[in-house]
CSV table of C-alpha atoms and ligand atoms in Angstrom, one decimal:
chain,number,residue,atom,x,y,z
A,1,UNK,CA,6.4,-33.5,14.7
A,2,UNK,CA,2.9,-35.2,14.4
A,3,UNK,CA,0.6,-33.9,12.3
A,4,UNK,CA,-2.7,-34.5,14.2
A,5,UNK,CA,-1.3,-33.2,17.8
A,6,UNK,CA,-2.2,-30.3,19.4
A,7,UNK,CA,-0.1,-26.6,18.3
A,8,UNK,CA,0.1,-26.5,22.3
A,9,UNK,CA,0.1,-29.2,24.7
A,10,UNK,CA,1.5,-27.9,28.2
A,11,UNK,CA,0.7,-30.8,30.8
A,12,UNK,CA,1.2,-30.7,34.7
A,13,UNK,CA,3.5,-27.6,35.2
A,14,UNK,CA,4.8,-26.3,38.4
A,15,UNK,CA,6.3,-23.2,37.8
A,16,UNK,CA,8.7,-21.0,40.3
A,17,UNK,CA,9.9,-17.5,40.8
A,18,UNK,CA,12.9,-18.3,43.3
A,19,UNK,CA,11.4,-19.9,46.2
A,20,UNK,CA,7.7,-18.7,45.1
A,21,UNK,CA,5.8,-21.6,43.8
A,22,UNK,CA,3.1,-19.9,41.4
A,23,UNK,CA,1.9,-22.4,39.3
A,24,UNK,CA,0.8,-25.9,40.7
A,25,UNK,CA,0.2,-28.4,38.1
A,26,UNK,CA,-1.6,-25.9,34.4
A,27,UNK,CA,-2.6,-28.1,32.2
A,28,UNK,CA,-3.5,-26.7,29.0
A,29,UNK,CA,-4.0,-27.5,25.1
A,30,UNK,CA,-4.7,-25.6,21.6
A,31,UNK,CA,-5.2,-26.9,18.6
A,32,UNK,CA,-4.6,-25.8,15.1
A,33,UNK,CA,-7.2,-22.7,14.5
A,34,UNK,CA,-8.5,-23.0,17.9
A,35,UNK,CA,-9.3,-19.7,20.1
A,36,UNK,CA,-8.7,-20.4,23.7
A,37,UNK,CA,-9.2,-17.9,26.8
A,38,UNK,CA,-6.9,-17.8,29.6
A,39,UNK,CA,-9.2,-15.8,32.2
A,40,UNK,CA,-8.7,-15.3,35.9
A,41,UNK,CA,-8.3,-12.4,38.9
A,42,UNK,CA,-4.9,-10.1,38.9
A,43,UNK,CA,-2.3,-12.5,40.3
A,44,UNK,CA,-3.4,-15.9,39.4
A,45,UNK,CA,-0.8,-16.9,36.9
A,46,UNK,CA,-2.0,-16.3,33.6
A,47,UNK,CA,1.1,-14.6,32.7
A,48,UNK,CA,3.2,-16.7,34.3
A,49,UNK,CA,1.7,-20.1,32.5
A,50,UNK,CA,2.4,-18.3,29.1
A,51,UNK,CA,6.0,-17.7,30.3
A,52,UNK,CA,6.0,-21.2,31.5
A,53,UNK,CA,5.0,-22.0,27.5
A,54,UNK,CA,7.9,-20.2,26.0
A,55,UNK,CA,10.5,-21.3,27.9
A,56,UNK,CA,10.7,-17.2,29.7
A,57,UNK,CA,10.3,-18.9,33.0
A,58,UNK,CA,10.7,-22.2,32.5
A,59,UNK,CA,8.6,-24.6,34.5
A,60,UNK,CA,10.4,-27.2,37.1
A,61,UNK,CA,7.9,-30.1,36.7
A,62,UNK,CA,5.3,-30.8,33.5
A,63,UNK,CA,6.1,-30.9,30.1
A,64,UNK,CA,5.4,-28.5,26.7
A,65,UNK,CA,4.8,-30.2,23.6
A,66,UNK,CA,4.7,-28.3,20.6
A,67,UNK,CA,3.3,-29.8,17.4
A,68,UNK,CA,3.9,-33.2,19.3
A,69,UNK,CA,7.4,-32.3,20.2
A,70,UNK,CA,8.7,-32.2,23.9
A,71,UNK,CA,10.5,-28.3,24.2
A,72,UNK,CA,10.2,-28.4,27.8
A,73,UNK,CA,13.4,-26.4,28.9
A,74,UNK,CA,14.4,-25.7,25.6
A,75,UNK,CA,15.6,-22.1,24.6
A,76,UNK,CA,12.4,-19.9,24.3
A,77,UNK,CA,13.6,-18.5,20.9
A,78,UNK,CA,13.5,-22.3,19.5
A,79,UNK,CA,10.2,-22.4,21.0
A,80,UNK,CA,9.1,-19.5,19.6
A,81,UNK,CA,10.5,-20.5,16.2
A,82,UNK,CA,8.1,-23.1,16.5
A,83,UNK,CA,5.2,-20.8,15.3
A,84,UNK,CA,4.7,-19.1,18.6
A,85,UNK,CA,4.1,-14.9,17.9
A,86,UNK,CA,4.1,-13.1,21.8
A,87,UNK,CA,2.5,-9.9,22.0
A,88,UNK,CA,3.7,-9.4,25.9
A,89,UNK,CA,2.0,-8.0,28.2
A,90,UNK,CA,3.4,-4.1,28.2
A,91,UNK,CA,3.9,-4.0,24.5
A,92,UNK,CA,7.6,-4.9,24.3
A,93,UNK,CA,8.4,-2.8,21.4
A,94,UNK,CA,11.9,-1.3,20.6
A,95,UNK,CA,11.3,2.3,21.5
A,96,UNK,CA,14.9,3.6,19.8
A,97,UNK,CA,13.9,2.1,16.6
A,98,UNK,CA,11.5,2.9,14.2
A,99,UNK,CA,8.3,1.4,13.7
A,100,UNK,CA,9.5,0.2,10.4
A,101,UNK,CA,12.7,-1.4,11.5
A,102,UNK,CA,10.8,-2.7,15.0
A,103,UNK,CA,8.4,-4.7,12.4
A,104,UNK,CA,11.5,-5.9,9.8
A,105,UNK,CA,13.5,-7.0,12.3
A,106,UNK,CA,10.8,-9.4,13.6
A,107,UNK,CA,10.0,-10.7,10.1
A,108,UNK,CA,10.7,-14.6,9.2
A,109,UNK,CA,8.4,-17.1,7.5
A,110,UNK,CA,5.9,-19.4,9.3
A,111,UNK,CA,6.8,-23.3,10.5
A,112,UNK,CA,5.7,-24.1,6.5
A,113,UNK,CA,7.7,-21.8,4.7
A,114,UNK,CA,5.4,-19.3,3.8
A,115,UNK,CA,5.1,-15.7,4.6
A,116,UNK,CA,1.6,-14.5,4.8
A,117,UNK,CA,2.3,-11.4,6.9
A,118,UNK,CA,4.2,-8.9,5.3
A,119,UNK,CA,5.2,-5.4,5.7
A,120,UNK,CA,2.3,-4.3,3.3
A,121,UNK,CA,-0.5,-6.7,4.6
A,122,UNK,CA,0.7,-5.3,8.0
A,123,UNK,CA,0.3,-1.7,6.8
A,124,UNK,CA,-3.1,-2.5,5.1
A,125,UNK,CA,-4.2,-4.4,8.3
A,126,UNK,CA,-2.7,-1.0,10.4
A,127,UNK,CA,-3.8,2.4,8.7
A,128,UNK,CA,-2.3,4.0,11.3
A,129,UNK,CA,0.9,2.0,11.4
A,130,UNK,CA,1.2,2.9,7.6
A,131,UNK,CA,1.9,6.4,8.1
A,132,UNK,CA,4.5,6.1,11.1
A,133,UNK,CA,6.7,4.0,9.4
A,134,UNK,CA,9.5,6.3,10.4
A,135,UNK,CA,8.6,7.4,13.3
A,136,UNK,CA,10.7,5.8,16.4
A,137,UNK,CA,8.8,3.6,18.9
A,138,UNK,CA,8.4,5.9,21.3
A,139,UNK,CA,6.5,8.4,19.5
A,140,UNK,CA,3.8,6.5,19.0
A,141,UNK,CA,0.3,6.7,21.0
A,142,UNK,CA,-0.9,3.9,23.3
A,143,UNK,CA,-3.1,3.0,20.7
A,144,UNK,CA,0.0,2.8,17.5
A,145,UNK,CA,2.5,0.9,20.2
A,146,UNK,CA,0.0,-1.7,20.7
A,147,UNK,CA,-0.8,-2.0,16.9
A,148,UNK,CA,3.2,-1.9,16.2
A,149,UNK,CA,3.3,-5.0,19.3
A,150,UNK,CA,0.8,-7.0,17.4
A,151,UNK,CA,2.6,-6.5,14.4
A,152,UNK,CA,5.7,-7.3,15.1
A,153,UNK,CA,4.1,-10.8,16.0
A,154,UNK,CA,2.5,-11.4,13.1
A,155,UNK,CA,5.7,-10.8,11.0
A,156,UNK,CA,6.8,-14.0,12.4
A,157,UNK,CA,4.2,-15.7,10.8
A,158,UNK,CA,2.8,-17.8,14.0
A,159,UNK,CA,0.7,-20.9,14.3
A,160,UNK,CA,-0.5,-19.3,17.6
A,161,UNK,CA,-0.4,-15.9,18.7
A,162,UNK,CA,-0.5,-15.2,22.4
A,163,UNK,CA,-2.4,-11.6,23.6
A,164,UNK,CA,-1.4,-10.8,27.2
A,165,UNK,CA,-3.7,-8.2,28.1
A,166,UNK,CA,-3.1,-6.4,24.5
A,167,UNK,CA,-6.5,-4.0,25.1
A,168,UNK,CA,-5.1,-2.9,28.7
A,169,UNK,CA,-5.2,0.6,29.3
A,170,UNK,CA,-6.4,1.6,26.0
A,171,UNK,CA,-9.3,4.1,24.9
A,172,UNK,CA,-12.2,2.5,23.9
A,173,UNK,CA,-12.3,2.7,19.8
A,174,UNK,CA,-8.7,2.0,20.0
A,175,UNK,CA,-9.4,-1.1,22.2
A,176,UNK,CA,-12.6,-2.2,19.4
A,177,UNK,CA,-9.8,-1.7,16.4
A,178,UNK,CA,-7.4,-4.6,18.1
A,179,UNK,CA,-10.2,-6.7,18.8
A,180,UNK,CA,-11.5,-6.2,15.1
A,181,UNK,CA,-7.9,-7.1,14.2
A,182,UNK,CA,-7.8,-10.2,16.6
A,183,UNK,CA,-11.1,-11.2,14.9
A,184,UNK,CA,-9.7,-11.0,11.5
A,185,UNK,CA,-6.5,-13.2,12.6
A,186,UNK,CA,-8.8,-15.9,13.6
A,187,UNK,CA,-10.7,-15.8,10.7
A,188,UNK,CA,-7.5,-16.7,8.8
A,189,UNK,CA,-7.2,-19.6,10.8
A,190,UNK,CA,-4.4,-18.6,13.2
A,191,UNK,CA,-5.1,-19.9,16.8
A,192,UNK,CA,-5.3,-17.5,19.6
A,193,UNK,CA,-4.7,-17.7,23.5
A,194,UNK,CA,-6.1,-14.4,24.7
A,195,UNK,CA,-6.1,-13.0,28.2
A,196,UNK,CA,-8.1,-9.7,28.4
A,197,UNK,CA,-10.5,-8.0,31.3
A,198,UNK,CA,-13.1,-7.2,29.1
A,199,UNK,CA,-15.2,-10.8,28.9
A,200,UNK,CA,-18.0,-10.1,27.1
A,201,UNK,CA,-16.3,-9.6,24.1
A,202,UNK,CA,-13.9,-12.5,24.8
A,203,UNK,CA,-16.6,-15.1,25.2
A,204,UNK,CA,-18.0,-13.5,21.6
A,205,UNK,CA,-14.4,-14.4,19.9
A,206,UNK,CA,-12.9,-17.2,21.8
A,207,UNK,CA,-13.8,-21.1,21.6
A,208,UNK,CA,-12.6,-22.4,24.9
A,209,UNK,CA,-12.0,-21.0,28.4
A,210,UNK,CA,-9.4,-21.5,30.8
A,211,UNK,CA,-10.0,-19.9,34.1
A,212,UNK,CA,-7.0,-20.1,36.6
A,213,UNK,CA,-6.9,-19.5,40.8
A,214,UNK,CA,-3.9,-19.5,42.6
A,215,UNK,CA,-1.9,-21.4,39.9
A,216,UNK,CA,-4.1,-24.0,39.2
A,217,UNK,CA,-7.0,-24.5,37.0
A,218,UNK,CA,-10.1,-23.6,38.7
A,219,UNK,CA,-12.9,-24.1,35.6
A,220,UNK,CA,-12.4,-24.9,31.8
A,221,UNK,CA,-15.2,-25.5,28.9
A,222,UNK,CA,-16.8,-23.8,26.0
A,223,UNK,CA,-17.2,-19.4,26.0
A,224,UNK,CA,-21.2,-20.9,25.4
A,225,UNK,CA,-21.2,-22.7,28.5
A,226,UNK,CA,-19.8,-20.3,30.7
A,227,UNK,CA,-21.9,-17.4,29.3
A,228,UNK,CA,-24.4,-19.4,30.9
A,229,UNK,CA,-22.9,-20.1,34.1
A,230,UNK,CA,-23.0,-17.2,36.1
A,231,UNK,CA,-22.4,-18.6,39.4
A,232,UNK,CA,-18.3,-19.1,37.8
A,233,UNK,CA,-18.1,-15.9,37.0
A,234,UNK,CA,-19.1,-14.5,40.1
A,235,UNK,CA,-16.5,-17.5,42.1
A,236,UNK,CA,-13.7,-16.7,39.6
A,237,UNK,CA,-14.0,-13.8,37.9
A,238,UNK,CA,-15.8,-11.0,39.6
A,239,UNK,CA,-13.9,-8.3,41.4
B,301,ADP,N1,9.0,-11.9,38.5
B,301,ADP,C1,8.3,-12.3,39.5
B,301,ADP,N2,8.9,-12.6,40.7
B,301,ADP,C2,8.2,-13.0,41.8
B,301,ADP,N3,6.8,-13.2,41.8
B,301,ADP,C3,6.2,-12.9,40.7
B,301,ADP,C4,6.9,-12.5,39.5
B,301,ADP,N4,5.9,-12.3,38.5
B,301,ADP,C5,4.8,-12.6,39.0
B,301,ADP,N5,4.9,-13.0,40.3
B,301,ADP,C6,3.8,-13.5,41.2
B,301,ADP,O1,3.3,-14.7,40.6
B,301,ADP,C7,1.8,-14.7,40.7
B,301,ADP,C8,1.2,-14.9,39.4
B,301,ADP,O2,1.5,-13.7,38.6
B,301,ADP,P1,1.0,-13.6,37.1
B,301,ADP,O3,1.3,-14.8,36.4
B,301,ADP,O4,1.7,-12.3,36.5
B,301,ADP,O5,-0.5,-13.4,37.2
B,301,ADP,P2,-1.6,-12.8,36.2
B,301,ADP,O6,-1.0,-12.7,34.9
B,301,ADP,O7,-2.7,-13.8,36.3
B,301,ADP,O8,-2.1,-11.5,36.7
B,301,ADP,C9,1.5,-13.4,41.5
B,301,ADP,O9,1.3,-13.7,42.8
B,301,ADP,C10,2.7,-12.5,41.2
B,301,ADP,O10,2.8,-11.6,42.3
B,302,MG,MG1,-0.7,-11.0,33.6
């Protein structure tokens, strides 16, 4: 490991889904504390480049570096073991256990050693979450399972957490609660990659943007400069 190289550094990959070639050549980096966007229309292979990061699909060409590390093609719990928290797009919670046991069983201290996120800090971080502690995973609102999703990855203690879409189809002050929460994770210096419709308040939180079009990248600079650019929003972005 080398301590000055990027958390992420995923360069040139070509990603498949049998014979479907989605991804031609991503290239993308985060660094320690860094906030990065991954923005784009339905279909363009946001998803499928954080796959390609974890090892869930594993790219055919390119390479992921973690901490300076080649993992490309290694198993994506080593990867993730590597400081790398998921909350997947569609929660991915354990629905037969409770919310309790669905945030233990993720638990295990960061890359360093130490373990900042707790049961309690989650509780204190959730309200909500605090009170459901024995409910199963499928009792819990829209709102709760996405609360429960984000928790689960920060009881591994990550580096870097990746948000697939982790607002979708939420109410509105349920959707400003997990961005308040994102905020707060940032603040303590975790990086974030982030993909989410709702722009505004992306370019507000994140750093750096990423915007992807048919499995390559189409744009990339600062949330500032793009906020100012509207003719990329309207070539890349707009529906
Ligand atoms: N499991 C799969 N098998 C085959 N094609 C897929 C699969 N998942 C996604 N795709 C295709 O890959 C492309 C990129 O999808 P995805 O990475 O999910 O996009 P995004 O997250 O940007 O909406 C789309 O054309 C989608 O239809
Ligand atoms: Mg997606």
């Amino acid at each position: 490991m080398t301590e000055d190289a990027p958390l992420i550094e995923a360069a040139g990959l070509h990603t498949y889904y049998g014979a479907s070639h989605i991804l031609h050549g991503i290239d993308l980096s985060i660094a320690a504390g860094e906030s990065v966007s991954l923005l784009g229309r339905n279909g363009m292979g946001k998803t499928t480049t954080i796959r390609s990061i974890l090892g869930l699909t594993p790219p055919r060409q390119g390479t992921v570096r973690i901490r300076g590390r080649d993992m490309t093609g290694a198993e994506p719990h080593r990867i993730a073991q590597m400081g790398l928290g998921l909350v997947p797009e569609g929660r991915g919670i354990f629905p037969n256990l409770s919310v309790r046991e669905n945030l233990v069983m993720a638990a295990r201290p960061a890359v360093d050693g130490v373990e900042t996120w707790t049961l309690p800090r989650i509780c204190d971080l959730f309200p909500p979450l605090a009170e459901r502690l024995d409910n199963m995973g499928n009792q819990l609102s829209g709102g709760e399972q996405q609360m429960l999703s984000v928790g689960r990855a920060l009881m591994t203690n990550p580096d870097v957490l990746i948000l697939d879409e982790a607002t979708e189809g939420l109410a509105p002050l349920i959707r400003r609660d997990i961005w308040a929460v994102i905020r707060r994770i940032k603040d303590a210096g975790i990086a974030t990659l982030v993909v989410d419709k709702d722009l505004d308040t992306l370019l507000d939180v994140c750093d750096r943007c990423v915007i992807l079009a048919k499995g390559q990248v189409a744009w990339a600079g600062t949330a500032a400069d793009l906020r100012t650019n509207p003719d990329i929003h309207r070539r890349y972005l707009g529906v």
